[in-house]
Amino acid sequence: MLFRKKEMDGYEYETYVAELLRRQGFRDITFTPRTGDFGVDLLATHGRNRYAVQCKYYSGSVGGAAVQEAAAGMAYYDCERGMVVTNSVLTEGARELAKANGIEVMEYIDPKSRSFLERREAWELILLAVECVVFGLALHQVFIQNSFTWRGLGILLLLCFPIPYVLCRLVRWIQRRMHRKKASAAAEAAESEDDSQ
């Protein structure tokens, strides 16, 4: 990815998640004590529900312990809902445990991809630049030949922007699915290794 940020520590990630939740309509967001937090990092309110939020900034997959901590913190802080937020992915077992305990999960919440440019890969930026150039040249040619029509402009706009955009979205969706499958396979392999020891 372009424009990578420096690695964060856990507290910086919690601050990032707090700001993200605030932008999503959560209110009364508070940080729990650095020590003795009873399994959660943030407390937040959304609608009528109080959330206990566990933040995990990991390079590997997140296991069931994070879900257990969120469930324990939810009970301790008298919250109606629990949530695990991570920049990574949960193991399949952790995901099942979260579902069984009513813990919401937010995966791939990565602070390294906050802006438009950071969310775009190099090939997507190049494609966008090419689209703009092609559109400009085609429009210039239309005006030179005095053959401007609204229908022609509509077709030109369709060919230069929405169709490539949809293709980009499709490629990104396929990439995400492949990434998720790889992460799940790696997590399952790690879990089976732990079970065999």
XYZ file of C-alpha atoms in Angstrom:
197
model
C 0.000 0.000 0.000
C 0.999 3.581 -0.521
C 2.007 6.001 2.228
C 2.316 3.526 5.088
C 2.149 4.995 8.596
C 4.581 4.023 11.322
C 3.531 1.180 13.567
C 1.240 2.135 16.457
C 1.317 0.966 20.022
C -1.803 -0.372 21.732
C -2.784 2.948 23.304
C -2.545 4.812 19.991
C -4.746 2.159 18.401
C -7.324 2.547 21.176
C -7.344 6.310 20.519
C -7.855 5.650 16.812
C -10.754 3.256 17.517
C -12.351 5.772 19.905
C -12.298 8.428 17.178
C -13.696 5.947 14.635
C -16.571 5.022 16.981
C -17.286 8.707 17.619
C -17.584 9.282 13.873
C -19.977 6.328 13.658
C -22.368 7.893 16.165
C -21.123 6.455 19.467
C -21.104 8.860 22.408
C -19.851 8.994 26.021
C -16.652 7.242 24.936
C -14.293 6.680 27.852
C -11.004 4.839 28.264
C -10.716 2.244 31.002
C -7.671 2.358 33.346
C -4.383 1.242 31.764
C -4.043 -1.488 34.390
C -6.918 -3.466 35.845
C -9.246 -2.727 32.938
C -11.078 -6.065 33.424
C -10.787 -7.039 29.783
C -11.880 -3.938 27.860
C -10.184 -0.791 26.633
C -13.136 1.507 25.879
C -16.678 2.078 27.056
C -19.106 3.715 24.642
C -22.834 4.267 24.175
C -24.763 3.784 20.962
C -28.516 4.262 21.071
C -29.683 2.769 24.365
C -26.847 0.276 24.587
C -23.593 0.605 26.495
C -20.670 -1.163 24.792
C -17.550 -2.726 26.281
C -14.899 -2.530 23.550
C -11.743 -4.628 23.363
C -9.105 -3.288 20.912
C -6.476 -5.615 19.456
C -3.695 -4.231 17.269
C -2.000 -7.439 16.118
C 0.223 -8.561 13.282
C -1.259 -12.081 13.522
C -4.783 -13.394 13.933
C -6.777 -12.697 17.112
C -7.803 -15.675 19.237
C -10.649 -16.443 21.584
C -8.993 -14.735 24.575
C -9.941 -11.307 23.177
C -13.590 -12.371 22.954
C -13.490 -13.768 26.509
C -12.005 -10.497 27.755
C -14.748 -8.496 26.029
C -17.423 -10.750 27.561
C -15.854 -10.440 31.033
C -15.528 -6.656 30.713
C -19.124 -6.432 29.496
C -20.316 -8.129 32.678
C -17.994 -6.140 34.956
C -18.937 -2.722 33.540
C -22.626 -3.652 33.315
C -22.796 -3.197 29.528
C -25.517 -4.538 27.246
C -23.144 -5.163 24.321
C -19.555 -6.188 23.774
C -17.271 -5.559 20.824
C -13.838 -6.658 19.610
C -12.099 -4.290 17.176
C -8.919 -5.364 15.407
C -6.708 -4.388 12.510
C -6.319 -8.100 11.835
C -8.751 -11.025 11.601
C -10.258 -13.310 14.245
C -9.663 -17.035 14.172
C -12.657 -19.127 13.194
C -12.962 -20.358 16.794
C -12.886 -16.800 18.133
C -15.541 -15.755 15.627
C -17.812 -18.617 16.746
C -17.214 -17.718 20.397
C -18.118 -14.082 19.658
C -21.339 -15.165 17.960
C -22.246 -17.430 20.881
C -21.670 -14.606 23.395
C -23.285 -11.814 21.382
C -19.979 -9.983 20.933
C -19.815 -7.779 17.828
C -16.662 -8.040 15.746
C -14.980 -5.358 13.599
C -12.061 -6.737 11.595
C -9.565 -5.006 9.264
C -9.904 -1.676 11.103
C -6.453 -0.541 10.063
C -5.243 2.991 10.865
C -2.668 2.694 8.083
C -5.394 3.158 5.464
C -7.324 6.197 6.661
C -7.284 8.493 3.628
C -8.510 8.014 0.065
C -4.950 7.714 -1.254
C -3.936 5.234 1.424
C -6.906 2.994 0.637
C -5.943 2.869 -3.031
C -3.268 0.657 -4.489
C -0.867 1.997 -7.120
C -2.672 0.338 -10.029
C -5.954 1.971 -8.987
C -4.390 5.451 -8.886
C -2.816 4.897 -12.305
C -6.163 3.706 -13.683
C -7.885 6.799 -12.288
C -5.291 9.078 -13.912
C -5.648 7.258 -17.243
C -9.456 7.565 -17.053
C -9.193 11.339 -16.551
C -6.747 11.737 -19.443
C -8.850 9.580 -21.798
C -11.992 11.484 -20.844
C -10.297 14.840 -21.422
C -8.888 13.793 -24.816
C -12.198 12.302 -25.959
C -14.131 15.390 -24.877
C -11.607 17.635 -26.625
C -11.970 15.575 -29.825
C -15.785 15.797 -29.639
C -15.658 19.607 -29.411
C -13.101 19.904 -32.234
C -15.332 17.886 -34.577
C -18.447 19.824 -33.493
C -20.226 16.514 -32.880
C -21.281 17.151 -29.293
C -24.489 15.400 -28.185
C -25.782 14.791 -24.678
C -26.207 11.093 -25.484
C -22.587 10.870 -26.650
C -21.416 12.660 -23.507
C -23.419 10.230 -21.362
C -21.854 7.206 -23.075
C -18.399 8.770 -22.755
C -18.907 9.397 -19.034
C -20.155 5.829 -18.555
C -17.150 4.325 -20.339
C -14.572 6.507 -18.607
C -15.735 6.402 -14.970
C -18.464 4.020 -13.679
C -17.401 0.910 -15.595
C -13.709 1.071 -14.539
C -14.828 1.983 -10.995
C -17.044 -1.115 -10.807
C -14.190 -3.247 -12.148
C -11.865 -1.802 -9.455
C -14.421 -2.573 -6.757
C -14.769 -6.133 -8.065
C -11.001 -6.678 -8.021
C -10.755 -5.279 -4.478
C -13.627 -7.515 -3.316
C -11.847 -10.574 -4.768
C -8.586 -9.496 -3.093
C -10.337 -9.109 0.289
C -11.954 -12.542 -0.009
C -8.621 -14.138 -0.876
C -6.941 -12.316 2.028
C -9.671 -13.482 4.421
C -9.340 -17.103 3.219
C -5.567 -16.999 3.676
C -5.892 -15.451 7.144
C -8.508 -18.028 8.171
C -6.330 -20.876 6.889
C -3.328 -19.509 8.800
C -5.450 -19.081 11.938
C -6.781 -22.641 11.697
C -3.239 -23.961 11.244
C -2.103 -21.998 14.324
C -5.066 -23.306 16.350
C -4.392 -26.918 15.361
C -0.717 -26.417 16.315
C -1.770 -25.088 19.730
C -4.161 -28.016 20.226
C -1.477 -30.560 19.358
C 0.963 -29.130 21.930
